[in-house]
Amino acid sequence: MEVLRLADFGFSDGINEIIAVTKGLRLNTAPIGIIVEDENSIFAKAKLYPSHTLENLKINGKLWANVVLDPIIFTMSAFEDLDESYFISGKPILKNALAYCEFDVNLVDSIAHLKLLKGEILNNSLRAVNRGFNVLIESLVYATRYKISGMKAKKKIEEKIKFYKKIVEKCGSRREKEAFNLMLQYIGLELD
Ligand SMILES: Cc1cc2nc3c(=O)[nH]c(=O)nc-3n(C[C@H](O)[C@H](O)[C@H](O)COP(=O)(O)O)c2cc1C
């Protein structure tokens, strides 16, 4: 029998940004950082702030990590739940996932201890590194904190997002630019 390894599904040591799908009262999608200490193992962790993802995990105890490179999917799932049209029929797998991993979850306070049960590579398409995509992800991390931040923190976030916008405009594809504008709409931020 073949040995399961996180590395076979696109995960590497460090923090892997994926779209987490969880089941509970309803199917939830959210970008989450999966912390890997040994990519050749089946064990990983995630640090979870209060969210629907955390609530679902208390109910269901399973997480499907979808490896995705689509800027719009990252942006939408950071602020709302994707409806069933985005999923492979009847499965917690996104249609445009490059790979997915199904994890068993053991919650200890805000840390989810993950054990890989199975995984699959769905699409081998390549993309060169794009700085527009990278800074979109960076901006989304700040944008998801924006609404719960005080005035001082908000100003700092706005400055970062303004700086990242220039890079998205210079380096991003049409989809990164669209995703960046969508993100600004979600948080109600108008930049000149
Ligand atoms: C790239 C990225 C990585 C994130 N990583 C985490 C994480 O590791 N843990 C967490 O609690 N929230 C993380 N977030 C924030 C959640 O995605 C965000 O709070 C989301 O709104 C939660 O959605 P939910 O309430 O539907 O679960 C991340 C956001 C982004 C954009």
mmCIF file of C-alpha atoms and ligand atoms in Angstrom:
data_model
loop_
_atom_site.group_PDB
_atom_site.id
_atom_site.type_symbol
_atom_site.label_atom_id
_atom_site.label_comp_id
_atom_site.label_asym_id
_atom_site.label_seq_id
_atom_site.Cartn_x
_atom_site.Cartn_y
_atom_site.Cartn_z
ATOM 1 C CA MET A 1 0.000 0.000 0.000
ATOM 2 C CA GLU A 2 1.210 3.518 -0.838
ATOM 3 C CA VAL A 3 2.180 5.753 2.084
ATOM 4 C CA LEU A 4 0.125 8.966 2.473
ATOM 5 C CA ARG A 5 2.123 12.212 2.670
ATOM 6 C CA LEU A 6 0.982 15.828 2.814
ATOM 7 C CA ALA A 7 3.705 16.701 0.301
ATOM 8 C CA ASP A 8 1.922 14.656 -2.386
ATOM 9 C CA PHE A 9 -1.005 17.092 -2.388
ATOM 10 C CA GLY A 10 0.902 20.382 -2.626
ATOM 11 C CA PHE A 11 1.615 21.002 1.072
ATOM 12 C CA SER A 12 5.069 21.933 2.305
ATOM 13 C CA ASP A 13 6.655 22.756 5.650
ATOM 14 C CA GLY A 14 5.396 26.147 6.839
ATOM 15 C CA ILE A 15 1.943 27.664 6.476
ATOM 16 C CA ASN A 16 -0.174 26.528 3.537
ATOM 17 C CA GLU A 17 -3.051 28.809 2.567
ATOM 18 C CA ILE A 18 -5.982 26.705 1.400
ATOM 19 C CA ILE A 19 -9.769 26.956 1.245
ATOM 20 C CA ALA A 20 -11.158 24.994 4.178
ATOM 21 C CA VAL A 21 -14.540 23.395 3.626
ATOM 22 C CA THR A 22 -16.384 22.275 6.755
ATOM 23 C CA LYS A 23 -19.817 20.796 7.354
ATOM 24 C CA GLY A 24 -22.116 21.774 10.193
ATOM 25 C CA LEU A 25 -25.400 23.592 10.200
ATOM 26 C CA ARG A 26 -24.378 24.548 6.654
ATOM 27 C CA LEU A 27 -21.417 24.009 4.337
ATOM 28 C CA ASN A 28 -18.770 26.634 5.073
ATOM 29 C CA THR A 29 -15.818 27.882 3.014
ATOM 30 C CA ALA A 30 -12.965 30.007 4.393
ATOM 31 C CA PRO A 31 -9.274 30.565 3.640
ATOM 32 C CA ILE A 32 -7.263 28.986 6.462
ATOM 33 C CA GLY A 33 -3.515 28.552 6.996
ATOM 34 C CA ILE A 34 -2.591 24.899 7.515
ATOM 35 C CA ILE A 35 0.574 24.690 9.616
ATOM 36 C CA VAL A 36 2.877 21.858 8.545
ATOM 37 C CA GLU A 37 5.963 20.822 10.496
ATOM 38 C CA ASP A 38 6.703 17.676 8.502
ATOM 39 C CA GLU A 39 5.438 17.584 4.937
ATOM 40 C CA ASN A 40 6.308 13.876 4.716
ATOM 41 C CA SER A 41 3.840 13.082 7.492
ATOM 42 C CA ILE A 42 0.033 13.044 7.688
ATOM 43 C CA PHE A 43 -0.143 15.494 10.606
ATOM 44 C CA ALA A 44 -0.793 19.246 10.540
ATOM 45 C CA LYS A 45 -2.419 21.995 12.597
ATOM 46 C CA ALA A 46 -4.500 25.120 12.198
ATOM 47 C CA LYS A 47 -4.984 28.009 14.580
ATOM 48 C CA LEU A 48 -8.621 29.054 14.475
ATOM 49 C CA TYR A 49 -10.147 32.319 15.602
ATOM 50 C CA PRO A 50 -13.878 32.356 16.424
ATOM 51 C CA SER A 51 -15.587 31.657 13.082
ATOM 52 C CA HIS A 52 -18.142 29.456 11.345
ATOM 53 C CA THR A 53 -15.258 27.105 10.480
ATOM 54 C CA LEU A 54 -14.557 26.598 14.188
ATOM 55 C CA GLU A 55 -18.277 26.126 14.960
ATOM 56 C CA ASN A 56 -18.631 23.545 12.176
ATOM 57 C CA LEU A 57 -15.588 21.632 13.392
ATOM 58 C CA LYS A 58 -17.179 21.329 16.834
ATOM 59 C CA ILE A 59 -20.175 19.667 15.151
ATOM 60 C CA ASN A 60 -18.598 17.580 12.391
ATOM 61 C CA GLY A 61 -14.865 17.136 13.122
ATOM 62 C CA LYS A 62 -13.742 16.969 9.507
ATOM 63 C CA LEU A 63 -12.018 19.511 7.274
ATOM 64 C CA TRP A 64 -11.488 19.335 3.527
ATOM 65 C CA ALA A 65 -8.501 21.475 2.512
ATOM 66 C CA ASN A 66 -8.936 22.593 -1.083
ATOM 67 C CA VAL A 67 -5.714 23.670 -2.804
ATOM 68 C CA VAL A 68 -6.798 26.572 -4.991
ATOM 69 C CA LEU A 69 -4.990 29.217 -7.061
ATOM 70 C CA ASP A 70 -8.072 31.210 -8.049
ATOM 71 C CA PRO A 71 -8.015 34.792 -6.714
ATOM 72 C CA ILE A 72 -11.808 35.213 -6.880
ATOM 73 C CA ILE A 73 -12.443 32.000 -4.921
ATOM 74 C CA PHE A 74 -10.009 33.160 -2.205
ATOM 75 C CA THR A 75 -11.708 36.540 -2.029
ATOM 76 C CA MET A 76 -15.305 35.335 -1.994
ATOM 77 C CA SER A 77 -14.692 32.609 0.568
ATOM 78 C CA ALA A 78 -12.927 35.071 2.880
ATOM 79 C CA PHE A 79 -16.159 37.062 3.204
ATOM 80 C CA GLU A 80 -19.045 34.728 2.394
ATOM 81 C CA ASP A 81 -19.831 31.070 1.799
ATOM 82 C CA LEU A 82 -19.655 29.710 -1.709
ATOM 83 C CA ASP A 83 -22.931 28.184 -2.870
ATOM 84 C CA GLU A 84 -23.293 24.650 -4.206
ATOM 85 C CA SER A 85 -22.621 25.701 -7.816
ATOM 86 C CA TYR A 86 -18.919 26.027 -6.870
ATOM 87 C CA PHE A 87 -18.700 22.421 -5.645
ATOM 88 C CA ILE A 88 -18.299 19.107 -7.387
ATOM 89 C CA SER A 89 -21.818 17.718 -7.057
ATOM 90 C CA GLY A 90 -22.496 16.334 -3.579
ATOM 91 C CA LYS A 91 -18.860 16.639 -2.428
ATOM 92 C CA PRO A 92 -17.019 19.151 -0.183
ATOM 93 C CA ILE A 93 -14.584 19.668 -3.063
ATOM 94 C CA LEU A 94 -14.427 22.868 -5.111
ATOM 95 C CA LYS A 95 -14.710 22.513 -8.892
ATOM 96 C CA ASN A 96 -11.506 24.452 -9.472
ATOM 97 C CA ALA A 97 -9.430 22.788 -6.726
ATOM 98 C CA LEU A 98 -6.035 21.565 -7.910
ATOM 99 C CA ALA A 99 -6.029 19.016 -5.102
ATOM 100 C CA TYR A 100 -7.803 18.339 -1.838
ATOM 101 C CA CYS A 101 -7.008 16.663 1.471
ATOM 102 C CA GLU A 102 -9.601 15.243 3.830
ATOM 103 C CA PHE A 103 -8.579 15.673 7.472
ATOM 104 C CA ASP A 104 -9.886 14.244 10.694
ATOM 105 C CA VAL A 105 -9.935 17.089 13.250
ATOM 106 C CA ASN A 106 -9.263 16.993 16.957
ATOM 107 C CA LEU A 107 -9.978 20.406 18.503
ATOM 108 C CA VAL A 108 -8.003 21.476 21.549
ATOM 109 C CA ASP A 109 -9.160 24.988 22.425
ATOM 110 C CA SER A 110 -8.429 27.080 19.335
ATOM 111 C CA ILE A 111 -5.962 24.631 17.791
ATOM 112 C CA ALA A 112 -7.244 22.088 15.276
ATOM 113 C CA HIS A 113 -5.033 18.994 15.165
ATOM 114 C CA LEU A 114 -5.353 17.529 11.702
ATOM 115 C CA LYS A 115 -4.783 13.980 10.514
ATOM 116 C CA LEU A 116 -4.785 13.287 6.791
ATOM 117 C CA LEU A 117 -7.287 10.569 5.871
ATOM 118 C CA LYS A 118 -7.065 10.789 2.102
ATOM 119 C CA GLY A 119 -6.223 13.164 -0.695
ATOM 120 C CA GLU A 120 -6.443 13.518 -4.442
ATOM 121 C CA ILE A 121 -4.791 15.569 -7.162
ATOM 122 C CA LEU A 122 -7.473 16.851 -9.525
ATOM 123 C CA ASN A 123 -5.652 19.213 -11.840
ATOM 124 C CA ASN A 124 -1.979 19.533 -12.715
ATOM 125 C CA SER A 125 -2.132 22.963 -14.357
ATOM 126 C CA LEU A 126 0.878 25.191 -13.890
ATOM 127 C CA ARG A 127 1.158 28.858 -13.097
ATOM 128 C CA ALA A 128 4.318 30.912 -12.730
ATOM 129 C CA VAL A 129 4.668 32.958 -9.537
ATOM 130 C CA ASN A 130 2.567 36.111 -9.813
ATOM 131 C CA ARG A 131 3.241 38.973 -7.403
ATOM 132 C CA GLY A 132 -0.290 40.267 -7.939
ATOM 133 C CA PHE A 133 -1.706 37.002 -6.592
ATOM 134 C CA ASN A 134 0.736 36.988 -3.683
ATOM 135 C CA VAL A 135 -0.191 40.474 -2.518
ATOM 136 C CA LEU A 136 -3.896 39.804 -3.025
ATOM 137 C CA ILE A 137 -3.587 36.946 -0.494
ATOM 138 C CA GLU A 138 -1.613 39.241 1.811
ATOM 139 C CA SER A 139 -4.289 41.943 1.460
ATOM 140 C CA LEU A 140 -7.069 39.441 2.177
ATOM 141 C CA VAL A 141 -5.442 38.455 5.452
ATOM 142 C CA TYR A 142 -5.569 42.109 6.551
ATOM 143 C CA ALA A 143 -8.984 42.713 4.982
ATOM 144 C CA THR A 144 -10.577 39.900 7.029
ATOM 145 C CA ARG A 145 -9.347 41.726 10.160
ATOM 146 C CA TYR A 146 -10.358 45.184 8.908
ATOM 147 C CA LYS A 147 -13.945 45.282 10.122
ATOM 148 C CA ILE A 148 -13.060 44.113 13.637
ATOM 149 C CA SER A 149 -10.150 46.578 13.998
ATOM 150 C CA GLY A 150 -10.081 49.868 15.861
ATOM 151 C CA MET A 151 -9.428 53.197 14.082
ATOM 152 C CA LYS A 152 -5.634 53.095 14.494
ATOM 153 C CA ALA A 153 -5.297 49.526 13.195
ATOM 154 C CA LYS A 154 -7.712 50.337 10.347
ATOM 155 C CA LYS A 155 -5.451 53.185 9.165
ATOM 156 C CA LYS A 156 -2.419 50.870 9.133
ATOM 157 C CA ILE A 157 -4.339 48.246 7.161
ATOM 158 C CA GLU A 158 -5.489 50.897 4.672
ATOM 159 C CA GLU A 159 -1.877 51.936 4.072
ATOM 160 C CA LYS A 160 -0.817 48.337 3.427
ATOM 161 C CA ILE A 161 -3.744 47.711 1.099
ATOM 162 C CA LYS A 162 -2.955 50.918 -0.838
ATOM 163 C CA PHE A 163 0.634 49.733 -1.314
ATOM 164 C CA TYR A 164 -0.473 46.247 -2.398
ATOM 165 C CA LYS A 165 -2.985 47.728 -4.868
ATOM 166 C CA LYS A 166 -0.124 49.201 -6.906
ATOM 167 C CA ILE A 167 1.494 45.769 -7.184
ATOM 168 C CA VAL A 168 -1.798 44.103 -8.152
ATOM 169 C CA GLU A 169 -2.274 46.714 -10.881
ATOM 170 C CA LYS A 170 1.253 46.233 -12.181
ATOM 171 C CA CYS A 171 1.640 42.444 -11.900
ATOM 172 C CA GLY A 172 -1.796 40.856 -11.543
ATOM 173 C CA SER A 173 -3.960 39.295 -14.248
ATOM 174 C CA ARG A 174 -7.517 40.465 -14.916
ATOM 175 C CA ARG A 175 -8.771 38.033 -12.237
ATOM 176 C CA GLU A 176 -6.426 39.395 -9.523
ATOM 177 C CA LYS A 177 -7.548 42.953 -10.324
ATOM 178 C CA GLU A 178 -11.212 41.897 -10.227
ATOM 179 C CA ALA A 179 -10.643 40.025 -6.951
ATOM 180 C CA PHE A 180 -8.858 43.029 -5.387
ATOM 181 C CA ASN A 181 -11.780 45.346 -6.249
ATOM 182 C CA LEU A 182 -14.223 42.775 -4.903
ATOM 183 C CA MET A 183 -12.243 42.681 -1.643
ATOM 184 C CA LEU A 184 -12.445 46.495 -1.365
ATOM 185 C CA GLN A 185 -16.220 46.280 -1.855
ATOM 186 C CA TYR A 186 -16.600 43.606 0.832
ATOM 187 C CA ILE A 187 -14.864 45.795 3.409
ATOM 188 C CA GLY A 188 -16.378 49.053 2.123
ATOM 189 C CA LEU A 189 -13.026 50.703 1.472
ATOM 190 C CA GLU A 190 -12.697 53.291 -1.274
ATOM 191 C CA LEU A 191 -9.155 54.060 -2.417
ATOM 192 C CA ASP A 192 -8.285 56.954 -4.707
HETATM 193 C C1 LIG B 1 -5.003 33.767 3.340
HETATM 194 C C2 LIG B 1 -5.844 33.744 4.580
HETATM 195 C C3 LIG B 1 -5.502 32.901 5.624
HETATM 196 C C4 LIG B 1 -6.269 32.837 6.790
HETATM 197 N N1 LIG B 1 -5.909 31.978 7.782
HETATM 198 C C5 LIG B 1 -6.691 31.869 8.888
HETATM 199 C C6 LIG B 1 -6.346 30.922 9.913
HETATM 200 O O1 LIG B 1 -5.364 30.195 9.828
HETATM 201 N N2 LIG B 1 -7.176 30.859 10.991
HETATM 202 C C7 LIG B 1 -8.302 31.634 11.104
HETATM 203 O O2 LIG B 1 -9.016 31.496 12.104
HETATM 204 N N3 LIG B 1 -8.638 32.552 10.157
HETATM 205 C C8 LIG B 1 -7.861 32.673 9.056
HETATM 206 N N4 LIG B 1 -8.192 33.575 8.077
HETATM 207 C C9 LIG B 1 -9.394 34.421 8.253
HETATM 208 C C10 LIG B 1 -10.676 33.671 7.877
HETATM 209 O O3 LIG B 1 -10.633 33.184 6.560
HETATM 210 C C11 LIG B 1 -11.843 34.660 7.999
HETATM 211 O O4 LIG B 1 -11.969 35.045 9.335
HETATM 212 C C12 LIG B 1 -13.146 34.093 7.490
HETATM 213 O O5 LIG B 1 -14.083 35.154 7.428
HETATM 214 C C13 LIG B 1 -13.716 33.020 8.380
HETATM 215 O O6 LIG B 1 -14.900 32.575 7.745
HETATM 216 P P1 LIG B 1 -15.980 31.671 8.457
HETATM 217 O O7 LIG B 1 -16.578 32.458 9.600
HETATM 218 O O8 LIG B 1 -16.963 31.410 7.348
HETATM 219 O O9 LIG B 1 -15.293 30.423 8.939
HETATM 220 C C14 LIG B 1 -7.424 33.670 6.908
HETATM 221 C C15 LIG B 1 -7.768 34.530 5.865
HETATM 222 C C16 LIG B 1 -6.984 34.570 4.719
HETATM 223 C C17 LIG B 1 -7.390 35.504 3.605
#
